[in-house]
Amino acid sequence: MMKQFETVIGLEVHVELATKTKIFCSCSTEFGGEPNSHTCPVCTGMPGSLPVLNKRVVEHAIAVGLATNCKITQNCKFDRKNYFYPDNPQNYQISQLYLPICRDGWIEVETEDGGKKKVGIHEIHMEEDAGKLIHDEWGENSLVDFNRSGVPLIEIVSEPDMRSADEVIAYLEKLRLIIQYLGASDCKLQEGSMRADVNLSVREAGAEEFGTRTEMKNLNSFKAIRRAIEGERERQIDLIEAGEKVVQETRRWDDAKEYSYAMRSKEDAQDYRYFPEPDLTPVIISDEWLQEIRSRQPELRTEKLERYKKEFQIPEYDANIITSNKRLADIFEETTAICKNPKKVSNWLMVETMRLLKEHEMEPEQITFSPENLAKLIQLTDGRAINSSVAKEVFEKIFAEDIDPEVYVEENGLKTVSDDGALRSTVEKVIADNPQSVEDYHSGKKKAIGFLVGQTMKAMQGKADPAMVNQILAELLN
Amino acid sequence: MANIISDETIEYVGILAKLELDEEEKEQAKKDIGKMLDYIDKLNELDTSGVEPMSHVFPVHNVFREDVVANGDGREITLANAPEKKEDSFVVPRTI
Amino acid sequence: MSLMGLTAVSLGKKIKAGEVSAVEAVQEALASIHEKEEAVNSFVTVEKERALKRAGEVQKGIQDGTYTGALAGVPVAIKDNMCTKGVLTTCSSKILENYVPTFSSEAVLRLEKAGAVVLGKTNMDEFAMGSTTETSAYGATKNPWNTDHVPGGSSGGSCAAVAAEECSYALGSDTGGSIRQPSSFCGVTGMKPTYGTVSRYGLIAYGSSLDQIGPVAKDVTDCAVILETIAAHDKKDSTSVERKDYDFTSALKDDVKGMKIGIPKDYFGEGLDAEVREKVMAAAKALEAKGAVLEEFDLSLVEYAIPAYYVIACAEASSNLARFDGVKYGFRTEEYNGLHNMYKKTRSEGFGAEVKRRIMLGSFVLSSGYYDAYYLKALRTKALIKQAFDKAFSRYDMILAPAAPTTAPQLGKSLSDPIKMYLGDIYTISVNLAGLPGISLPCGKDSKGLPIGLQLIGNCFEEKKIIQAAYAFELTREYEHCPLAAGK
Ligand SMILES: [Mg+2]
Ligand SMILES: [Zn+2]
């Protein structure tokens, strides 16, 4: 009989915090910029420079800890992690090992079978990001850019509580939602502001002991994470079934080749010689400070969902989808605040926005249109200035280029013609040109009016108010 | 000498510290570190059980900076002393 | 007498009174350096043009009222581990042979704000690791009292430059006695303030939890004035302490009546040179004669300070010095094969033997499996040493001790036996571990004519007590110019 194997997975998730400045200096954290433009003596490890901690970093870390049911370490400290690498300007990273800011938390995720499962959070610690290495395609050099060096990170270390790629994705999605809701990070996987390292081992079903685990790095999309987990699970099972041993090591996932390879070198001893960072003082978190942060915690998803149903009277199904993403929820609220029409806003998000996102393979985070323009569009349709088919066309433009719908409608002459005289003469012409349909109508085929409405709309290039067309037709035919 | 430092240890510490010693230096380092450790082992005479390790001498804590950008384009100062630079970046031997 | 033979405060007065100009003062300093450097080698870098230009600007500033302080126009030398914008800063190491910082250390900035004129950078033990200034990559500094002897270290260049009267005063740094011990060997007055008093921003770190910048000068008054100028809370240094009292000169009073001075018996035992003991005890008696109350006591734990220090300092150094890798600044080896080879060759060629020894030891004590046994043990020992001092200061206003067990050893006699060399720091090191202030000032000479230093150690933030006692003692004797300065 074939042996059954269970996969055991724990994650180390790095999240870039949404601060204006780096963790230990006053350089901007803005993404992009010329190489080394967002740098100073501190974040490039110049001799004599010293770090000073950004208070916002601590507050974001505490907020995430509270939202993930962690115990907050009220006397926490920083340590140095020593290793040589060119993206690490001091050749040590300021991180936390001995007294991380949060410990022993959990979040609840939904499993495939619709059940719920708690995934434990071992700890959350604060640390600094490294710089970026750019490799010459053919040359023998790499280039070092320290713009990202010193950008604040939290590393969220889970317990080995996950058993499948689906659970891992569910955990990551939940974590992302919580952090986005807190405003602690935008959690963009593509831009690297959320990154996961996967610790994975397999064991025979029912076994008590964990197997030997490997750590996989360089996973920058949910797809890559899923593939890496499946690939690594198979690789480990193959080894075990062939009577070989899994080696505890760090592996790098190459998503293009769908293969992970060991990052082994005599020069990476992986002995980080942590010791307390002497250039920083301890962070003492008083009960008052903790309470203050707790009271400032924004509304999280469940609360928001309830409020949407009550305050805006939108159906549970819609509220569920809109609150499933912080960006969608933000757009919803901002647009509603302007146009005061929650149902219409919800509708635009649920139908057209979702359709276009799917069509372009985009995430809601990538939405670029402004609530102002969506609100204007809704106001245009409410005031019957444009009809619904024109509105759809205009929305596509808003979605793509965030155009101002008022200006666009004006410039392209898309306004609904509601001038009675102009409509009446067009309708008269349509009646004259389509005697067969008129006869059909009079002989009881009431549906024939639909054809005549269509012909009128066509003649008006879609800009007629359909209700008026119907009204005039009915009048003239009878 | 109570602490005998092996060739492997010297090799290993060399990897951690990124130092490469020639044969003569290696022998000297083995002796020096061994002697220093013997000397340091004197600390074992002290009963330190129940004593909290002290990293900071004074109870200074919560030294923070506000989250306000104060630094502008730092390229010039950052690269001023670069042994080798290209395209506003530091040049190092290829890492992968 | 040469202008450089004056104390900084006296020279400052003359400049203020218009008797001499800041430019003339710098010219004399430069002439003195020109004359003595071959014999003493206290400087790594002398910035002649820059200093003259700066002196001219400062002179103008004094006349138009920009600079009003006691140190305006007075030439100063800076230890080469403090960053100086636009001026080579090497830490006396080959690995920083070409390093020109883009910013100045906070202490230097504060001096400049007070109108100081920086002459150049003084020699030191490489990265401040040593007690003789012989580990410099730019040659040893010699003791101006007898150039066959070392000046002490690691601030040997600063102390020798002050003693040789190449500058009016200097800044040094003290991690385990690096200001007080060479001050003692060179017959000058040097002070290590309470940890956190002077900003470490711009000081190239050796042992971050122990390093402090302090003054090296000809007398206690200068030290108090310099400290008053450089001490301040600095937001750029998280370990900088916000103090209530920066008025150190208010302690310059000839009054020790009723002061309780503890004399640790364990500092006067085996290993202490008889002549040093005699002169230091005589100094204690002089203070007693002025009304101080002396009492012998057991400080305890003295023999554990050095091993604890070497674990902590080397561990921190191994990490602090990791940044010197040939990527961002400083020396990079000529030929290499790949990244790790570049690192190793750069660092092996760039660092000297003592620095490598301490980096290796530091890396070892932090490595997997040894951290608890060595590093944590040392931090626990440090806590006990701190407790021992707390107990002493509950009974005494200050502690009186030698600054070093001997006078300056001969050149070339110390480096072969590191542990013996380390033992020379036995009276200064625990002060750094406990973060305390200490001052060293001349109290006589041995039969070879080499200076002996008296050390006064205060409780944290009690610089004023030791300044007051040191000042009172200083008034009992004359300042003695070294033979080289006196032109003999
Ligand atoms: Mg980490
Ligand atoms: Zn910076």
Short mmCIF file of C-alpha atoms in Angstrom, two decimals, chain A residues 19-23 25-27 34-37 39-41 44 46 52-56 84-86 133 135-136 139-144 146 266-267 271 273 278 280-284 289, chain B residues 11-12 14-18 52-53 55-56 58 60-79 81 84-96:
data_model
loop_
_atom_site.label_atom_id
_atom_site.label_comp_id
_atom_site.label_asym_id
_atom_site.label_seq_id
_atom_site.Cartn_x
_atom_site.Cartn_y
_atom_site.Cartn_z
CA THR A 19 5.76 54.65 7.08
CA LYS A 20 7.01 57.80 5.38
CA THR A 21 10.57 57.29 6.59
CA LYS A 22 12.90 54.38 7.13
CA ILE A 23 13.14 52.55 10.43
CA CYS A 25 16.80 57.38 9.62
CA SER A 26 14.81 60.18 8.01
CA CYS A 27 15.15 58.93 4.43
CA GLU A 34 17.16 56.81 -8.86
CA PRO A 35 19.54 54.26 -7.30
CA ASN A 36 20.85 55.40 -3.91
CA SER A 37 18.83 58.61 -3.98
CA THR A 39 20.00 57.14 1.29
CA CYS A 40 22.03 58.79 4.04
CA PRO A 41 25.00 57.82 6.25
CA THR A 44 24.32 52.97 4.13
CA MET A 46 28.78 54.87 7.08
CA VAL A 52 17.34 56.23 15.89
CA LEU A 53 14.09 54.28 15.94
CA ASN A 54 10.99 55.50 14.06
CA LYS A 55 8.10 55.53 16.54
CA ARG A 56 5.51 54.70 13.84
CA PHE A 84 28.08 39.49 5.20
CA TYR A 85 26.23 40.36 2.01
CA PRO A 86 26.55 43.41 -0.23
CA LEU A 133 21.19 43.93 -6.01
CA HIS A 135 22.84 41.70 -11.75
CA ASP A 136 24.56 42.45 -15.00
CA GLY A 139 28.94 40.94 -16.86
CA GLU A 140 30.80 39.71 -13.82
CA ASN A 141 29.45 42.37 -11.49
CA SER A 142 26.37 43.21 -9.47
CA LEU A 143 25.20 46.71 -8.66
CA VAL A 144 24.07 47.73 -5.18
CA PHE A 146 20.49 51.06 -0.93
CA LYS A 266 30.84 27.14 2.59
CA GLU A 267 30.82 30.91 2.96
CA ASP A 271 25.62 31.44 12.31
CA ARG A 273 25.89 35.72 16.18
CA PRO A 278 24.14 48.50 21.79
CA LEU A 280 19.53 51.39 20.53
CA THR A 281 17.75 51.56 23.85
CA PRO A 282 14.98 49.18 24.96
CA VAL A 283 11.40 49.92 23.95
CA ILE A 284 9.15 49.95 26.98
CA TRP A 289 0.46 53.41 25.22
CA GLU B 11 38.72 28.22 9.54
CA TYR B 12 35.12 28.59 10.73
CA GLY B 14 37.53 33.09 9.47
CA ILE B 15 34.36 32.44 7.45
CA LEU B 16 32.21 34.28 10.00
CA ALA B 17 34.59 37.23 10.27
CA LYS B 18 35.63 37.23 6.59
CA GLU B 52 20.37 39.67 34.81
CA PRO B 53 22.77 40.25 31.91
CA SER B 55 23.66 45.42 28.17
CA HIS B 56 22.78 49.06 28.86
CA PHE B 58 21.44 53.30 32.40
CA VAL B 60 17.37 55.02 29.12
CA HIS B 61 14.53 53.78 26.95
CA ASN B 62 12.03 54.78 24.28
CA VAL B 63 14.30 57.01 22.25
CA PHE B 64 12.26 57.68 19.12
CA ARG B 65 12.22 59.70 15.96
CA GLU B 66 9.04 61.11 14.45
CA ASP B 67 8.09 59.74 11.04
CA VAL B 68 9.00 62.84 9.03
CA VAL B 69 11.15 62.83 5.90
CA ALA B 70 14.12 65.11 6.43
CA ASN B 71 16.70 63.73 4.02
CA GLY B 72 16.84 64.66 0.34
CA ASP B 73 18.76 63.04 -2.50
CA GLY B 74 21.70 61.31 -0.84
CA ARG B 75 23.44 59.93 -3.92
CA GLU B 76 26.41 62.23 -3.82
CA ILE B 77 27.39 61.66 -0.19
CA THR B 78 26.57 57.98 -0.31
CA LEU B 79 28.77 57.31 -3.32
CA ASN B 81 33.93 57.16 -1.19
CA GLU B 84 33.95 51.28 -7.62
CA LYS B 85 30.66 52.72 -8.83
CA LYS B 86 28.48 52.59 -11.91
CA GLU B 87 25.06 54.04 -12.69
CA ASP B 88 24.81 55.61 -9.22
CA SER B 89 25.33 52.19 -7.66
CA PHE B 90 28.14 50.39 -5.89
CA VAL B 91 29.85 47.73 -7.96
CA VAL B 92 30.57 44.36 -6.35
CA PRO B 93 31.62 41.00 -7.75
CA ARG B 94 28.55 39.22 -9.11
CA THR B 95 26.54 37.69 -6.29
CA ILE B 96 24.65 35.02 -8.24
#
